[in-house]
C-alpha positions as CSV (number, residue, x, y, z in Angstrom):
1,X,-5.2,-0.7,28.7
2,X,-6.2,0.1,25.0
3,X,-9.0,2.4,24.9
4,X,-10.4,0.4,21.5
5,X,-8.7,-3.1,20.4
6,X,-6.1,-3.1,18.5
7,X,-6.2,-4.6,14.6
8,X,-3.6,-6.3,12.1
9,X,-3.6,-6.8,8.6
10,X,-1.7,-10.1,7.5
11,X,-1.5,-10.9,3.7
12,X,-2.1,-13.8,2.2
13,X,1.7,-13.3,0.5
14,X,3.5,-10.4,0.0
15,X,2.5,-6.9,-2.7
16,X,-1.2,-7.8,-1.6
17,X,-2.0,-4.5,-0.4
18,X,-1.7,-5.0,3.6
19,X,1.1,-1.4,4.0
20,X,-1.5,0.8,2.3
21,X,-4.2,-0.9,4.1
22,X,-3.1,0.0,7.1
23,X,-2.7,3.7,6.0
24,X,-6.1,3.9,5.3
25,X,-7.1,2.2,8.2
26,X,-5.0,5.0,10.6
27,X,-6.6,7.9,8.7
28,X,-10.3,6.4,9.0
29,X,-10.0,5.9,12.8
30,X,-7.9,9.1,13.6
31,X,-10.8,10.5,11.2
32,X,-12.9,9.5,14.4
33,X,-10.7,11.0,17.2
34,X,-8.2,8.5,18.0
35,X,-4.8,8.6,18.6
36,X,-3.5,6.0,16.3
37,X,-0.3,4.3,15.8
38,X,0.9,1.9,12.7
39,X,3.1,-0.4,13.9
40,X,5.0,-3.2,11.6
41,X,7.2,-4.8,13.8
42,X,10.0,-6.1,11.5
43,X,10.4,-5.0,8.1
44,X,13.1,-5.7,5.3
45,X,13.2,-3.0,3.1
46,X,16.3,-0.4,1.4
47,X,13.4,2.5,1.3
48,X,14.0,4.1,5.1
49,X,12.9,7.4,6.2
50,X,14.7,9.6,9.6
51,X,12.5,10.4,12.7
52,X,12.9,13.5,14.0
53,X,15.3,12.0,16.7
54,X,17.7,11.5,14.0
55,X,16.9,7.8,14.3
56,X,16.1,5.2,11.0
57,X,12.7,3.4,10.4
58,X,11.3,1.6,7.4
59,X,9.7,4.4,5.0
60,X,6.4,2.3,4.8
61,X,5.7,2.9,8.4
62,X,6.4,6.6,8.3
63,X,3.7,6.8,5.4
64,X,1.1,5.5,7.6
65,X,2.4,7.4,10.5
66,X,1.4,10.6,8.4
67,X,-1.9,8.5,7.9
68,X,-2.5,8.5,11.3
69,X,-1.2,12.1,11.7
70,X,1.3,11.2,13.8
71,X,5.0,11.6,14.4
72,X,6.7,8.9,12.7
73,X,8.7,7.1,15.9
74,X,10.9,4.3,16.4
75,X,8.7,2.2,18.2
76,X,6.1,2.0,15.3
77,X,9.0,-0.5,13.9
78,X,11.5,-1.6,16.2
79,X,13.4,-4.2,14.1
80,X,14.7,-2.9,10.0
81,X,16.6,-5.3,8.0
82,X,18.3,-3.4,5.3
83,X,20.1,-5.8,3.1
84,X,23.4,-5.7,2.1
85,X,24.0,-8.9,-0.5
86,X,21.7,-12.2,-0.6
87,X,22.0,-13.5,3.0
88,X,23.7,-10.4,5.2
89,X,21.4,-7.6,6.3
90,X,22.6,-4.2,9.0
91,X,19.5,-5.2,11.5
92,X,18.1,-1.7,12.9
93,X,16.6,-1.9,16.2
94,X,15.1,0.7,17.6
95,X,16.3,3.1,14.5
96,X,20.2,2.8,15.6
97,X,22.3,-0.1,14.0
98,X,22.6,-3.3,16.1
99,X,25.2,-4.9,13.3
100,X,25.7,-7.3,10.0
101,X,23.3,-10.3,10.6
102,X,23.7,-13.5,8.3
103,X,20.3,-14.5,7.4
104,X,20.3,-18.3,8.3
105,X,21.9,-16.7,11.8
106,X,19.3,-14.3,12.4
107,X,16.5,-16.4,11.3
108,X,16.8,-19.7,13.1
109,X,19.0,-18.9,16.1
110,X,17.3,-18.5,19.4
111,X,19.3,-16.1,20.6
112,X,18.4,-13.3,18.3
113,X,15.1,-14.7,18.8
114,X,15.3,-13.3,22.1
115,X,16.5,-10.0,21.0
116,X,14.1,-9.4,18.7
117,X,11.2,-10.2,20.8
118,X,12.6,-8.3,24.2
119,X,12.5,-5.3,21.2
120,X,9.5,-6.0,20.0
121,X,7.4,-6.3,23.5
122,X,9.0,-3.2,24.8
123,X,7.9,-0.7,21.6
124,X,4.2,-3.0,22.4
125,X,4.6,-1.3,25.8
126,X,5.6,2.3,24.9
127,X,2.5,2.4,22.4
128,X,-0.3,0.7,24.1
129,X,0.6,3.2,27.2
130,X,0.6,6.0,24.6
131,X,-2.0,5.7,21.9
132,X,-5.7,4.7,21.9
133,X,-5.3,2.1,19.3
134,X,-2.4,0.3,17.4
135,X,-3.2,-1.0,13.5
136,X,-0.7,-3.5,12.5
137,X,1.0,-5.2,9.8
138,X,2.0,-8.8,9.4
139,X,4.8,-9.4,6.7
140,X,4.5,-11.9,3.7
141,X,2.4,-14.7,4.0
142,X,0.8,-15.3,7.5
143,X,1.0,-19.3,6.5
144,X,4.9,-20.3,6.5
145,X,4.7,-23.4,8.0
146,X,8.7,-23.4,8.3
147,X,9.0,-19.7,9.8
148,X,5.9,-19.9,12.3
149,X,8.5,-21.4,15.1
150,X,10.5,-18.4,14.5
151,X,7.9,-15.5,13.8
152,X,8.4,-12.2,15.2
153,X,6.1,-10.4,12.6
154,X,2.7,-12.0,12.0
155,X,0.8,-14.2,14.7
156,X,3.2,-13.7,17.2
157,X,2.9,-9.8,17.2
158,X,-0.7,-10.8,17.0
159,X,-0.8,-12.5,20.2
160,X,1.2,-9.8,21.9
161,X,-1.0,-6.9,21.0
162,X,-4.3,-9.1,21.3
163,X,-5.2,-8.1,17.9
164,X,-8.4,-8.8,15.7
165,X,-6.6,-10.1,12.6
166,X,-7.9,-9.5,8.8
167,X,-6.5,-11.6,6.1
168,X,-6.1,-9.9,2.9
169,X,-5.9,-11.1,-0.7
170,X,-5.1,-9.0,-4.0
171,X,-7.7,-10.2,-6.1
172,X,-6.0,-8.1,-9.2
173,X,-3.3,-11.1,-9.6
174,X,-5.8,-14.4,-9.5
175,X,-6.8,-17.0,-7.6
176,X,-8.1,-15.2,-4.4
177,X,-10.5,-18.0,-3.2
178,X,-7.5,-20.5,-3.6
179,X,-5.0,-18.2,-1.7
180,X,-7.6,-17.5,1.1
181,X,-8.6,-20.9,2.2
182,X,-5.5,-22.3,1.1
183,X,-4.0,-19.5,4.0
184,X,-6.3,-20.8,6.5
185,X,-6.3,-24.5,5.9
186,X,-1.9,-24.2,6.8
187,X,-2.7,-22.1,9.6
188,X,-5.3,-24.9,11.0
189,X,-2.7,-27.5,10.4
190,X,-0.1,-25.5,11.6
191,X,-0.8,-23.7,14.7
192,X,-4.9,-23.7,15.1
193,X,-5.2,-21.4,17.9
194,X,-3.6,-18.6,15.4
195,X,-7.0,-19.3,13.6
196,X,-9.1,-17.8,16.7
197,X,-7.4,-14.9,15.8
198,X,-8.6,-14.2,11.8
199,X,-11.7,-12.4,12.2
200,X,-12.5,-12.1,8.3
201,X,-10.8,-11.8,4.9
202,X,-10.5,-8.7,2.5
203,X,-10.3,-8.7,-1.1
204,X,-7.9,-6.3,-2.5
205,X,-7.4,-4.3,-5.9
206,X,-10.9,-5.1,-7.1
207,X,-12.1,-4.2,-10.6
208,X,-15.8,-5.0,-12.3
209,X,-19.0,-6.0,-11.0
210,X,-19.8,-7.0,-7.4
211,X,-22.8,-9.0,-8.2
212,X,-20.3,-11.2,-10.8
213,X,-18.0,-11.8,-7.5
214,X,-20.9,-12.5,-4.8
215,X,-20.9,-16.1,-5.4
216,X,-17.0,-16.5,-4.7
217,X,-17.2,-14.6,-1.3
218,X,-20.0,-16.8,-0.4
219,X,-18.2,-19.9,-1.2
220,X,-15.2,-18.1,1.5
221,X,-17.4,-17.6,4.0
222,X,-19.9,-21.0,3.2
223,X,-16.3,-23.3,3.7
224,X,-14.1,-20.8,5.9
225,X,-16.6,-20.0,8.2
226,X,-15.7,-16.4,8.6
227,X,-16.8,-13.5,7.3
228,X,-14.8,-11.6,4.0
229,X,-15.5,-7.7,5.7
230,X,-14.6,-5.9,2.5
231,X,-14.2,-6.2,-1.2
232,X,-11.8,-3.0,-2.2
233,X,-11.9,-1.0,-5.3
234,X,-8.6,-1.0,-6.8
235,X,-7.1,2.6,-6.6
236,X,-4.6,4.8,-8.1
237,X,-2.5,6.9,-5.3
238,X,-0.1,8.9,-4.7
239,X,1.7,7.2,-1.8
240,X,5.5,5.7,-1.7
241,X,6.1,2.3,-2.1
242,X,7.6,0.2,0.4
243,X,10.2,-1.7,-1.7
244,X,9.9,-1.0,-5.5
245,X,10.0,1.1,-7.9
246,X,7.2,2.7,-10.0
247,X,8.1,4.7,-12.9
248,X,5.0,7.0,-14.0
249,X,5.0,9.5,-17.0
250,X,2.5,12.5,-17.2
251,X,1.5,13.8,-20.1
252,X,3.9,14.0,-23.1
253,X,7.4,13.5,-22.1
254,X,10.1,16.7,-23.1
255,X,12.3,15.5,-20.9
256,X,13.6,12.3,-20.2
257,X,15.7,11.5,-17.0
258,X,17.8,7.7,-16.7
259,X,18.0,6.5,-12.9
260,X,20.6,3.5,-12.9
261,X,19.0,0.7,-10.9
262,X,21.4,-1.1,-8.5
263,X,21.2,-4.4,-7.4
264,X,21.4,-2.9,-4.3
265,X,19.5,0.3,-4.7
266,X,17.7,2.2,-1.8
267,X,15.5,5.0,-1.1
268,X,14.1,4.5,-4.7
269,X,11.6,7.6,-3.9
270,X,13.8,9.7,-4.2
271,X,12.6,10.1,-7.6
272,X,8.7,10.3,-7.3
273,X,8.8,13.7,-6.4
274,X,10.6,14.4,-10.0
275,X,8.0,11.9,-11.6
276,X,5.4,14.7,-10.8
277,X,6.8,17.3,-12.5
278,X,5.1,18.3,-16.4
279,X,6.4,16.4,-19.0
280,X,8.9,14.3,-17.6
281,X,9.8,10.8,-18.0
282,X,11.7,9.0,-15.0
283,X,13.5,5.8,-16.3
284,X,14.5,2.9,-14.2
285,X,17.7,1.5,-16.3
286,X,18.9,-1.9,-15.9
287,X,21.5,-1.9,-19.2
288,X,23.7,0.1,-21.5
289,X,21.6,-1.1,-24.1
290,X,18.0,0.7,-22.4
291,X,19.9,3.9,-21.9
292,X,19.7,5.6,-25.0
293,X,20.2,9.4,-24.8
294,X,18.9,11.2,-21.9
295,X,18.6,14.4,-20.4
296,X,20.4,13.7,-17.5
297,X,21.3,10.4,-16.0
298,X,21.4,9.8,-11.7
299,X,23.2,7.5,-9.8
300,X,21.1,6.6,-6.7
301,X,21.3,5.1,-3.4
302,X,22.3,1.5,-2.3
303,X,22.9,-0.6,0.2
304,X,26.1,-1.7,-1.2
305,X,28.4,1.0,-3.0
306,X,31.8,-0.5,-3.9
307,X,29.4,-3.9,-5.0
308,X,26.9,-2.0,-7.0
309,X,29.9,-0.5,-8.6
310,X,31.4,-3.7,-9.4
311,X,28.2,-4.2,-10.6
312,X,28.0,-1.3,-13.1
313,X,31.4,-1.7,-14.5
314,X,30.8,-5.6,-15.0
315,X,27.9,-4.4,-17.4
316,X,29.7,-1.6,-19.2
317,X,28.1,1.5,-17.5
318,X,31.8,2.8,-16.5
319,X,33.0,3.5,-20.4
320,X,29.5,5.0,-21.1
321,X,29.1,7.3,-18.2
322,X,32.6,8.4,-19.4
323,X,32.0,9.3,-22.8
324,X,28.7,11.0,-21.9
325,X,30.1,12.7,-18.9
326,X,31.3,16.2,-21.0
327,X,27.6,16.3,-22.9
328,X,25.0,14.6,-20.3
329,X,24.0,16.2,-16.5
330,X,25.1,13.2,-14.2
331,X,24.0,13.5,-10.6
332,X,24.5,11.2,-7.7
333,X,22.7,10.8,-4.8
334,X,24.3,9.2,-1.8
335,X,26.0,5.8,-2.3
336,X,25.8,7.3,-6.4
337,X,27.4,10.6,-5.1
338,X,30.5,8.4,-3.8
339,X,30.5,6.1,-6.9
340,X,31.3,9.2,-8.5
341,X,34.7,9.7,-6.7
342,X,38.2,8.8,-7.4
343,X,39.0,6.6,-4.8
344,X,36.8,4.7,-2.2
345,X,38.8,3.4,0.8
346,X,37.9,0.8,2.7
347,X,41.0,-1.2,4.0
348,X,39.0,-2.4,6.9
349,X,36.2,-3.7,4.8
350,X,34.0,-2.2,6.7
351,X,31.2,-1.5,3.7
352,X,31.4,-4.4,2.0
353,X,33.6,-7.7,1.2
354,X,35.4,-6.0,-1.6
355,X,37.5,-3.6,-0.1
356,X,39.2,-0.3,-1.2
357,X,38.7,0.1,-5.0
358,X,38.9,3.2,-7.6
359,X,35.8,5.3,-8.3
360,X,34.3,6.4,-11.5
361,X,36.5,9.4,-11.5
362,X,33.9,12.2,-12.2
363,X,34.1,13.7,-9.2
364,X,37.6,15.0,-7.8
365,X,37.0,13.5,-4.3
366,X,37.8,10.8,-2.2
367,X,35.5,8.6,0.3
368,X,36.9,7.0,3.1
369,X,34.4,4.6,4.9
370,X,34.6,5.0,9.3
371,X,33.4,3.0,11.4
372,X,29.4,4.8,12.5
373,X,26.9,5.5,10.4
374,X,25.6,9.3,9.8
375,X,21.5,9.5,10.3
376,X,20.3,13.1,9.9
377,X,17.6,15.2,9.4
378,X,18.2,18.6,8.4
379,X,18.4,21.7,6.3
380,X,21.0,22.9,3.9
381,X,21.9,26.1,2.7
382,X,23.4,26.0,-1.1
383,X,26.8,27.3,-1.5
384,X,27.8,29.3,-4.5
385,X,29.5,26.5,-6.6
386,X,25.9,24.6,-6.4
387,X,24.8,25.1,-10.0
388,X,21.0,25.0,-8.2
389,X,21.4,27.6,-6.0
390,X,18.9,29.9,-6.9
391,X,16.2,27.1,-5.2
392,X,17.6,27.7,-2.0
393,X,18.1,26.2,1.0
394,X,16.5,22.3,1.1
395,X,15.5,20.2,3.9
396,X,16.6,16.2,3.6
397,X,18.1,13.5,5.5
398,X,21.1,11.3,5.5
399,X,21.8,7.8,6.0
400,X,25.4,6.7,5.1
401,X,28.9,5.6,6.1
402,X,31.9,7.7,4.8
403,X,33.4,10.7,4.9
404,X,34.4,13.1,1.7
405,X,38.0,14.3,0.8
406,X,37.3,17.5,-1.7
407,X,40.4,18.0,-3.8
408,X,39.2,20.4,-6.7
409,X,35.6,19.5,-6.7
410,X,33.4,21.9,-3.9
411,X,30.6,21.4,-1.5
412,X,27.1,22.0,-2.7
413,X,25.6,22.5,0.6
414,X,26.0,24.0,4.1
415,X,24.9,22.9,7.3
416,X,25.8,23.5,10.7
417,X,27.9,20.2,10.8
418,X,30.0,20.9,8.0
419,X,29.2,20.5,4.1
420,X,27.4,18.3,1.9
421,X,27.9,17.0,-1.8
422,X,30.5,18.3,-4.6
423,X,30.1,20.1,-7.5
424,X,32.5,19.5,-10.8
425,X,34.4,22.8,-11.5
426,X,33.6,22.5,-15.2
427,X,31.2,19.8,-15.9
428,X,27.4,19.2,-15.3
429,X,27.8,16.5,-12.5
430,X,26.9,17.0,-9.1
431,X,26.8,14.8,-6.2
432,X,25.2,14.6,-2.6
433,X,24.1,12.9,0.6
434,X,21.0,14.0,0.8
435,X,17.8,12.0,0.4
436,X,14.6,13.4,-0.7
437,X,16.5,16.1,-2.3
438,X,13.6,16.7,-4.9
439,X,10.8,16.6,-2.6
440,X,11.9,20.3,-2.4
441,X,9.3,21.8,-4.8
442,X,11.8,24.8,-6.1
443,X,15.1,22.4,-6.0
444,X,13.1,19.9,-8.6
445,X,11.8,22.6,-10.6
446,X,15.2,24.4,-10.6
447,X,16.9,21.0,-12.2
448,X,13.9,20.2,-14.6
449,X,14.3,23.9,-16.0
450,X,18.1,23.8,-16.5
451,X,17.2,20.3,-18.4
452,X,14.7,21.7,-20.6
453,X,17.4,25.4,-21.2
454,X,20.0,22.8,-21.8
455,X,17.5,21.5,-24.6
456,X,15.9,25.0,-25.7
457,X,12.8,24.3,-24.3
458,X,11.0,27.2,-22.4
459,X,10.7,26.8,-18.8
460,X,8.1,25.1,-16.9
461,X,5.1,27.7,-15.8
462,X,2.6,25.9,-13.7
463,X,2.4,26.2,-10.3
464,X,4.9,23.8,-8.1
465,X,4.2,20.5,-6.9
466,X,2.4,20.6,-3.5
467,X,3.1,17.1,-2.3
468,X,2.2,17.1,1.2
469,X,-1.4,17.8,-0.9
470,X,-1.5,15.1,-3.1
471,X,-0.5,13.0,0.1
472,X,-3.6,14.3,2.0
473,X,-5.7,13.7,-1.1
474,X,-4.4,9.9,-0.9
475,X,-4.9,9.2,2.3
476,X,-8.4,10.6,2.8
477,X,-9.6,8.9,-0.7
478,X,-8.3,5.6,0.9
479,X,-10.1,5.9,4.0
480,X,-13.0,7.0,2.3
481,X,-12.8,3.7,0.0
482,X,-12.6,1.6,3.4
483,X,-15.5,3.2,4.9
484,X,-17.5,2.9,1.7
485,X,-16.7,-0.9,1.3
486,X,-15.8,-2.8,4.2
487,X,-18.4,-3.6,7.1
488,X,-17.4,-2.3,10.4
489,X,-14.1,-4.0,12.0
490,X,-15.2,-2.6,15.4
């Protein structure tokens, strides 16, 4: 039996603010002594994160798991989607790969229905017999008329857990009184004992004068009949995002780094850690045409190599990546590390629908994708071709299919199950598995300073980042913000 009863933030659509809700929520309650767990029990996202069981959850949940000040585990999301094209996904469950799902398939029949649920009901088990209280978060819109037969993330979970349910709105995009009794009107018509369940409305991303908004949350409450428990201020954190990217620039920019976006791209925070350093400008590039000339261009992760290849060279990115490759630092990271090989093989098709095709030829390596997937997380130890080395060693974590054939090109890390990355003999271009590769404090600062050298700018003197710092800050600001502006939820 729960020792306090259990909450769940549902949206009113999706980017309203419900995942860092939830955070906030898991730091103000294990502010007051409880063990807390976040738990989103589907999510569909490309930014994942490694337990320390070497097993794959959705990033977002991990974040509030740090909230809570907890051990991020697999139960706190037992089903990922991580897709792969428009309408195939790898389904996750329990942090190990079940297998490809088509989306109509896994949507609609009843049979994965089933499977779903069976995983669902047992991670409800594990933490209601482990933790004092369990904060969760719907997906999407909580009114879908045409999914409510099928849901496995919103009222359903709701019913399972016996959850007090808050409905929130972002108030920052428009139209918040529409989108909140517009939500409940389609839940009354839809399925009215889901209604029971709302016990008030939050209004997200706030900005301006309470007294101009009081007559809108009195018209909520006059026609909905339930109470709006907080108005939020709208705030500025340092926290990962679930599924986008959010390119920042501090101060004036001396050196400007190009991440190719992918159709497909994943684990996008990899580069908020380098966002953070002074006087650096991350760049999100879509075109050859929004390139221009920077510092160092990087090849990230995806969800689809040999397609987001296709991709790349469809929109010219091959040729220029070519000529730039003797002058300009290009570094891959995962899926962008193979992209950067000779030849990827794939006669089964086991990666994608496209086979075995040639690389970009920067790197003299070949990939050859296996059947299994590598989830790891671990420490590497540089080798001496890594042109980084002085940093030394870096913790990470993997999550990809293949396996590297060096030819001429090195490793550029050590570990006790073999080596990681490759290093060009002569050229600036490096490759590697490893995700949060520049969360490392001295490993980003190493590859901002051989930037600036490379441009004769001096080398960067203030102190290193200290992100598990600016995390705490974020997380204590937010539950701060809740306890300041929502009435108690107890």
């Amino acid at each position: 039996m729960s020792k306090h009863p259990h909450l769940m933030i549902q949206g009113t659509g999706s980017h309203v603010g419900k995942t860092t809700l939830v955070a906030g929520l898991c730091r103000l309650y294990a502010n007051r002594g409880l063990r807390v767990a976040p738990f989103k029990s589907q999510n569909m996202s490309l930014n994942s994160f490694v337990t320390e069981e070497n097993e794959e959850i959705a990033r977002a949940t991990a974040v509030q798991s740090f909230a809570a000040r907890q051990r991020p585990i697999v139960h706190m999301n037992p089903l990922l989607l991580k897709p792969k094209s428009d309408s195939v996904s790898q389904l996750i469950i329990h942090g190990r790969p079940h297998r490809d799902v088509d989306a109509r398939e896994y949507f609609l029949a009843d049979t994965h229905r089933a499977l779903k649920l069976a995983a669902i009901q047992e991670s409800i088990d594990h933490l209601n017999r482990h933790y004092d209280l369990v904060i969760a978060e719907g997906a999407g819109s909580c009114a879908e008329p045409n999914l409510r037969p099928f849901d496995v993330v919103n009222m359903e979970v709701a019913h399972r857990l016996d959850a007090r349910v808050f409905v929130a709105a972002d108030i920052d995009k428009g139209g918040v009184v529409a989108e909140l009794l517009g939500t409940l009107r389609v839940l009354e018509l839809v399925a009215p004992e889901d209604v029971a369940r709302i016990c008030g409305f939050i209004i997200n991303k706030f900005r301006g004068d309470r007294q101009v908004l009081q007559p809108a949350v009195d018209f909520i409450e006059q026609h909905a009949k339930k109470p709006v428990v907080g108005v939020l201020p709208y705030l500025s954190l340092a926290l990962e995002e679930e599924d986008r990217v959010q390119p920042r620039m501090h101060g004036t920019p001396e050196v400007d780094i190009a991440v190719l976006y992918l159709p497909h791209i994943s684990n996008s925070t990899d580069f908020d850690y380098l966002q953070e350093e002074p006087h650096v400008r991350v760049r999100f590039v879509r075109s050859v045409d929004q390139l221009g000339a920077p510092d160092a261009i990087i090849l990230p992760g995806t969800k689809n190599t040999v397609g987001d290849l296709v991709h790349l060279r469809r929109i010219g990115f091959e040729r220029v990546l070519q000529e730039l490759s003797a002058t300009t630092p290009i570094v891959g990271i995962c899926g962008g590390f193979q992209m950067l090989g000779r030849h990827l093989l794939d006669e089964h098709r086991r990666e994608s629908e496209h086979g075995s095709t040639t690389g970009l030829g920067l790197l003299d390596i070949d990939v050859e994708f296996l059947p299994g997937k590598t989830v790891f997380n671990r420490h590497y130890t540089p080798t001496k071709d890594n042109p980084l080395r002085d940093a030394g060693e870096v913790s990470g974590y993997e999550i990809h299919s293949g396996l590297i054939r060096y030819d001429s090109a090195r490793p550029m890390y050590a570990h006790p199950g073999g080596f990681d990355g490759a290093v060009h003999e002569r050229l600036p271009i490096f490759g590697t598995f490893i995700h949060d590769l520049f969360k490392n404090p001295r490993l980003s600062r190493a590859f901002v300073d051989t930037l600036r050298q490379r441009k004769g700018l001096p080398v960067l003197t203030a102190p290193l980042c200290n992100h598990d710092t600016r995390r705490e800050d974020s997380y204590n600001r937010l539950a701060a913000a809740l306890a300041e502006h929502m009435t108690s939820i107890d």
